Amino acid sequence: MTDTTFLEYVVFFSAAVMILGGAIGVIALKNPVHCALGLVLTLFGVAVQFVAMEAHFLAAVQVIVYAGAIVVLFLFVIMLLGVDESIDLSIEPIPIQRPLAAVMAVGLVGLLGAAIVRAQDALVINPGSGIDTATATGNNDANIQQLAANLYGDHVFAFQLTSVLLIVAVAGTVLLTRKWPRDAGSPDSVSKNQSSDS
Amino acid sequence: MIAAIGTSSYLLLAAALFAIGAFGLLVRRNPLIMFMCIELMLNAANLTFVALATQLGDINGQTAVFFVMVVAAAEVVVGLGLLVSVLRRRPGATADDLAELKG
């Protein structure tokens, strides 16, 4: 049991270092490509924490959708626009913005941390209740079966609405990024004719 | 699993991740990196959802994470589409350059 406990701590702290290191990389690195790679590190760390909490389906979706699709989309846009060059981070457009943002971040962690520490007595672990885990039930598909029953049972209407959302998002993006013909009278071509300073 | 670590450790980790994301969103001026910071904050919320779902023994928390992921994917698609059409016209624009609503 102590071996398992030690291993759990190792997994938690390595994944925490991945998450926080990747997040700091996103906000501190100059090259946008490096920022995207820091984001990948963070997303994989979150996937590891999902596995540690026995949310196996969400861990798989996290890797496939976030680290796969979304980061690839980011990298694609970076390469497409050719903005993969270093940014000068010493320029500070609004003079006191960075100290104020730092105060906000530290205050946010302080407030949330105080609330979590205060509520620690209420956070009594009650394992095996309500959520079927693979270790508790011995069924390796327990998590995905329970999630599917919940998703397609209680939340089936919301699930169907997400398909509408995705269709609208895809159609809207095609409309936004389409190159209109110059004489089509679209809002795009009108503003193109008016803008002489850009 | 969660028994040795405790839910509050996961919640503290998620709070730190959210604060880093919010700090980056305020400080960075490149719209692409601001989007990445929004992703960081969404992941912090997801981590909180899963930790409290395990804590409370309620599978609805994991279903909420699933929906957050779908909405995040749609949001990134629309956001990057906007960004492509803006940056195609004025390359190298930062968030400050887009303050005036004129073409």
Coordinates of C-alpha atoms in Angstrom, one line a residue:
Chain A
M1 CA 0.0 0.0 0.0
T2 CA 2.8 2.4 0.8
D3 CA 4.4 1.6 -2.6
T4 CA 1.1 2.5 -4.3
T5 CA 0.9 5.7 -2.3
F6 CA 4.4 6.7 -3.2
L7 CA 3.7 6.0 -6.8
E8 CA 0.6 8.1 -6.7
Y9 CA 2.7 11.0 -5.3
V10 CA 5.3 10.5 -8.1
V11 CA 2.6 10.6 -10.8
F12 CA 0.8 13.6 -9.3
F13 CA 3.9 15.7 -8.9
S14 CA 5.5 14.8 -12.3
A15 CA 2.2 15.7 -14.0
A16 CA 1.9 18.9 -11.9
V17 CA 5.4 19.9 -13.0
M18 CA 4.4 19.2 -16.6
I19 CA 1.3 21.3 -16.3
L20 CA 2.8 24.3 -14.6
G21 CA 6.0 24.2 -16.6
G22 CA 4.1 24.0 -19.9
A23 CA 1.8 26.9 -18.8
I24 CA 4.7 29.1 -17.9
G25 CA 6.2 28.2 -21.2
V26 CA 3.1 29.4 -23.0
I27 CA 3.1 32.8 -21.3
A28 CA 6.9 33.4 -21.2
L29 CA 8.4 32.0 -24.5
K30 CA 8.9 34.4 -27.4
N31 CA 8.3 32.2 -30.4
P32 CA 4.6 31.2 -30.9
V33 CA 5.7 27.7 -32.0
H34 CA 7.4 27.1 -28.7
C35 CA 4.3 28.4 -26.9
A36 CA 2.2 25.9 -28.8
L37 CA 4.6 23.1 -27.7
G38 CA 4.3 24.3 -24.1
L39 CA 0.6 24.0 -24.5
V40 CA 1.0 20.4 -25.6
L41 CA 3.0 19.7 -22.5
T42 CA 0.3 21.2 -20.3
L43 CA -2.5 19.3 -22.1
F44 CA -0.6 16.0 -21.7
G45 CA -0.1 16.7 -18.0
V46 CA -3.8 17.3 -17.6
A47 CA -4.4 14.0 -19.4
V48 CA -2.1 12.2 -16.9
Q49 CA -4.1 13.7 -14.0
F50 CA -7.3 12.5 -15.6
V51 CA -5.9 9.0 -15.8
A52 CA -4.8 9.3 -12.1
M53 CA -8.4 10.2 -11.2
E54 CA -9.6 7.2 -13.3
A55 CA -11.4 9.3 -15.9
H56 CA -10.0 7.2 -18.7
F57 CA -12.3 8.3 -21.5
L58 CA -11.7 12.0 -20.8
A59 CA -8.0 11.4 -20.8
A60 CA -8.2 9.8 -24.3
V61 CA -10.4 12.6 -25.6
Q62 CA -8.0 15.2 -24.0
V63 CA -5.1 13.7 -26.0
I64 CA -7.0 13.3 -29.2
V65 CA -9.0 16.5 -29.3
Y66 CA -6.8 19.0 -27.5
A67 CA -3.3 17.8 -28.0
G68 CA -4.1 16.4 -31.4
A69 CA -6.7 18.6 -33.2
I70 CA -6.6 21.9 -31.4
V71 CA -2.8 22.3 -31.1
V72 CA -2.4 21.2 -34.7
L73 CA -4.9 23.9 -35.7
F74 CA -2.8 26.4 -33.7
L75 CA 0.4 25.3 -35.4
F76 CA -1.3 25.3 -38.8
V77 CA -2.5 28.9 -38.3
I78 CA 1.0 30.0 -37.1
M79 CA 2.6 28.5 -40.1
L80 CA -0.1 29.8 -42.5
L81 CA 0.2 33.4 -41.3
G82 CA 4.0 33.2 -41.0
V83 CA 4.1 34.6 -37.5
D84 CA 6.6 32.0 -36.3
E85 CA 9.3 34.6 -35.4
S86 CA 10.3 35.8 -32.0
I87 CA 8.3 38.5 -30.3
D88 CA 10.0 41.3 -28.3
L89 CA 8.5 40.8 -24.9
S90 CA 10.2 43.9 -23.4
I91 CA 7.7 46.2 -25.1
E92 CA 5.0 47.0 -22.6
P93 CA 2.1 48.9 -24.3
I94 CA 0.3 49.9 -21.1
P95 CA 2.8 50.9 -18.5
I96 CA 1.5 49.4 -15.2
Q97 CA -0.4 46.5 -16.8
R98 CA 2.1 43.8 -15.9
P99 CA 2.4 44.6 -12.2
L100 CA -1.4 44.8 -12.0
A101 CA -1.7 41.4 -13.8
A102 CA 0.8 39.9 -11.4
V103 CA -1.2 41.2 -8.4
M104 CA -4.3 39.8 -10.0
A105 CA -2.8 36.4 -10.5
V106 CA -1.2 36.2 -7.0
G107 CA -4.5 37.4 -5.5
L108 CA -6.5 34.8 -7.5
V109 CA -4.3 32.0 -6.3
G110 CA -4.4 33.3 -2.7
L111 CA -8.1 33.6 -2.6
L112 CA -8.8 30.2 -4.3
G113 CA -6.1 28.6 -2.1
A114 CA -7.6 30.0 1.1
A115 CA -11.0 28.8 0.1
I116 CA -9.7 25.3 -0.7
V117 CA -7.6 25.1 2.5
R118 CA -10.6 26.2 4.5
A119 CA -12.9 23.7 2.8
Q120 CA -10.3 20.9 3.3
D121 CA -12.3 19.2 6.1
A122 CA -15.3 19.0 3.9
L123 CA -13.3 17.3 1.1
V124 CA -13.4 13.9 2.7
I125 CA -12.7 11.3 0.1
N126 CA -15.5 8.9 -0.4
P127 CA -14.2 6.4 -2.9
G128 CA -16.3 4.1 -4.9
S129 CA -19.6 6.0 -4.5
G130 CA -21.5 7.1 -7.5
I131 CA -18.6 6.8 -10.0
D132 CA -17.7 3.3 -11.4
T133 CA -13.9 3.1 -11.6
A134 CA -11.9 0.2 -13.2
T135 CA -10.2 -0.6 -9.9
A136 CA -13.4 -0.6 -7.9
T137 CA -15.5 -2.7 -10.2
G138 CA -12.9 -4.8 -11.9
N139 CA -14.5 -3.9 -15.3
N140 CA -12.0 -2.0 -17.5
D141 CA -14.8 -0.3 -19.4
A142 CA -16.6 0.9 -16.3
N143 CA -15.8 4.6 -16.8
I144 CA -16.8 4.7 -20.5
Q145 CA -20.0 2.7 -19.9
Q146 CA -21.1 4.9 -17.1
L147 CA -20.2 8.1 -19.0
A148 CA -22.1 6.9 -22.1
A149 CA -25.2 6.0 -20.1
N150 CA -25.1 9.5 -18.5
L151 CA -24.4 11.3 -21.8
Y152 CA -26.9 9.5 -24.0
G153 CA -29.5 9.2 -21.2
D154 CA -29.7 12.4 -19.1
H155 CA -27.9 14.7 -21.5
V156 CA -29.0 13.5 -24.9
F157 CA -30.6 16.7 -25.9
A158 CA -27.6 18.8 -25.0
F159 CA -25.5 16.3 -26.9
Q160 CA -27.6 16.8 -30.0
L161 CA -27.3 20.5 -29.6
T162 CA -23.5 20.3 -29.7
S163 CA -23.8 18.9 -33.3
V164 CA -25.8 22.1 -34.2
L165 CA -23.0 24.1 -32.5
L166 CA -20.3 22.4 -34.5
I167 CA -22.1 22.8 -37.8
V168 CA -22.7 26.5 -37.1
A169 CA -19.0 26.9 -36.1
V170 CA -17.7 25.2 -39.3
A171 CA -20.1 27.1 -41.6
G172 CA -19.2 30.4 -39.8
T173 CA -15.5 29.8 -40.2
V174 CA -15.8 29.0 -43.9
L175 CA -17.8 32.3 -44.3
L176 CA -15.3 34.3 -42.3
T177 CA -12.1 33.1 -44.0
R178 CA -13.4 32.9 -47.5
K179 CA -11.9 35.3 -50.0
W180 CA -14.7 37.2 -51.6
P181 CA -14.5 38.3 -55.3
R182 CA -13.8 42.0 -55.4
D183 CA -17.0 43.0 -57.2
A184 CA -19.3 40.8 -55.2
G185 CA -20.4 43.7 -53.0
S186 CA -19.6 41.7 -49.8
P187 CA -18.7 43.6 -46.6
D188 CA -15.2 42.3 -47.1
S189 CA -14.7 44.0 -50.5
V190 CA -16.3 47.2 -49.4
S191 CA -14.0 47.7 -46.4
K192 CA -11.1 46.7 -48.6
N193 CA -11.8 49.6 -50.9
Q194 CA -12.1 52.0 -48.1
S195 CA -9.0 51.1 -46.1
S196 CA -6.1 53.1 -47.6
D197 CA -4.0 53.1 -44.5
S198 CA -3.6 49.4 -43.8
Chain B
M1 CA -6.0 6.8 -7.3
I2 CA -7.2 10.0 -5.6
A3 CA -7.2 8.6 -2.1
A4 CA -3.6 9.3 -1.3
I5 CA -3.3 12.7 -2.9
G6 CA -6.6 14.4 -1.8
T7 CA -9.0 16.5 -3.8
S8 CA -7.6 19.7 -2.5
S9 CA -4.2 19.1 -4.2
Y10 CA -5.9 18.8 -7.5
L11 CA -7.9 22.0 -6.8
L12 CA -4.8 23.9 -5.9
L13 CA -3.1 22.8 -9.0
A14 CA -6.1 23.9 -11.1
A15 CA -6.1 27.2 -9.3
A16 CA -2.5 27.8 -10.1
L17 CA -3.0 26.8 -13.8
F18 CA -6.0 29.2 -14.0
A19 CA -4.0 32.1 -12.6
I20 CA -1.1 31.5 -15.0
G21 CA -3.6 31.4 -17.9
A22 CA -5.3 34.6 -16.7
F23 CA -2.0 36.4 -16.2
G24 CA -0.9 35.4 -19.7
L25 CA -4.1 36.6 -21.2
L26 CA -3.7 40.0 -19.7
V27 CA 0.0 40.3 -20.5
R28 CA 0.6 38.8 -23.9
R29 CA -0.4 40.9 -26.9
N30 CA -0.3 38.3 -29.7
P31 CA -3.9 37.1 -30.3
L32 CA -2.7 33.6 -31.0
I33 CA -1.0 33.3 -27.6
M34 CA -4.0 34.9 -25.9
F35 CA -6.1 32.0 -27.4
M36 CA -3.6 29.5 -25.9
C37 CA -4.0 31.2 -22.5
I38 CA -7.8 30.8 -22.8
E39 CA -7.1 27.1 -23.4
L40 CA -5.0 26.9 -20.3
M41 CA -7.9 28.4 -18.2
L42 CA -10.4 26.0 -19.8
N43 CA -8.1 23.1 -18.8
A44 CA -7.9 24.3 -15.3
A45 CA -11.7 24.3 -15.1
N46 CA -11.8 20.8 -16.6
L47 CA -9.3 19.6 -13.9
T48 CA -11.5 21.1 -11.2
F49 CA -14.6 19.4 -12.7
V50 CA -13.0 15.9 -12.8
A51 CA -11.5 16.3 -9.3
L52 CA -14.8 17.3 -7.8
A53 CA -16.7 14.6 -9.8
T54 CA -14.5 12.0 -8.2
Q55 CA -14.8 13.7 -4.8
L56 CA -18.6 13.9 -4.9
G57 CA -19.1 10.6 -6.7
D58 CA -21.1 12.3 -9.5
I59 CA -20.6 11.3 -13.1
N60 CA -22.2 14.5 -14.3
G61 CA -19.0 16.3 -13.7
Q62 CA -17.2 14.2 -16.3
T63 CA -20.1 14.8 -18.7
A64 CA -19.6 18.6 -18.2
V65 CA -15.9 18.2 -19.1
F66 CA -17.0 16.5 -22.3
F67 CA -19.2 19.4 -23.2
V68 CA -16.5 21.9 -22.3
M69 CA -14.2 20.2 -24.7
V70 CA -16.7 20.3 -27.6
V71 CA -17.4 24.0 -27.0
A72 CA -13.6 24.7 -26.7
A73 CA -13.1 23.0 -30.1
A74 CA -15.9 25.2 -31.7
E75 CA -14.5 28.3 -30.0
V76 CA -11.0 27.7 -31.3
V77 CA -12.3 27.1 -34.9
V78 CA -14.2 30.3 -35.0
G79 CA -11.5 32.3 -33.2
L80 CA -8.7 31.2 -35.5
G81 CA -10.9 31.8 -38.5
L82 CA -11.4 35.4 -37.3
L83 CA -7.7 35.7 -36.7
V84 CA -6.8 34.4 -40.1
S85 CA -9.1 36.9 -41.8
V86 CA -7.8 39.8 -39.7
L87 CA -4.1 39.0 -40.0
R88 CA -4.4 38.4 -43.7
R89 CA -5.3 42.0 -44.1
R90 CA -2.8 43.5 -41.6
P91 CA 0.0 41.1 -40.9
G92 CA 1.6 41.2 -37.4
A93 CA -1.3 42.9 -35.8
T94 CA -1.5 42.7 -32.0
A95 CA -4.5 43.0 -29.8
D96 CA -3.8 46.7 -29.3
D97 CA -3.8 47.4 -33.0
L98 CA -7.3 45.9 -33.3
A99 CA -8.7 48.4 -30.8
E100 CA -10.3 50.7 -33.4
L101 CA -13.2 49.2 -35.3
K102 CA -12.1 50.3 -38.7
G103 CA -11.1 48.3 -41.7

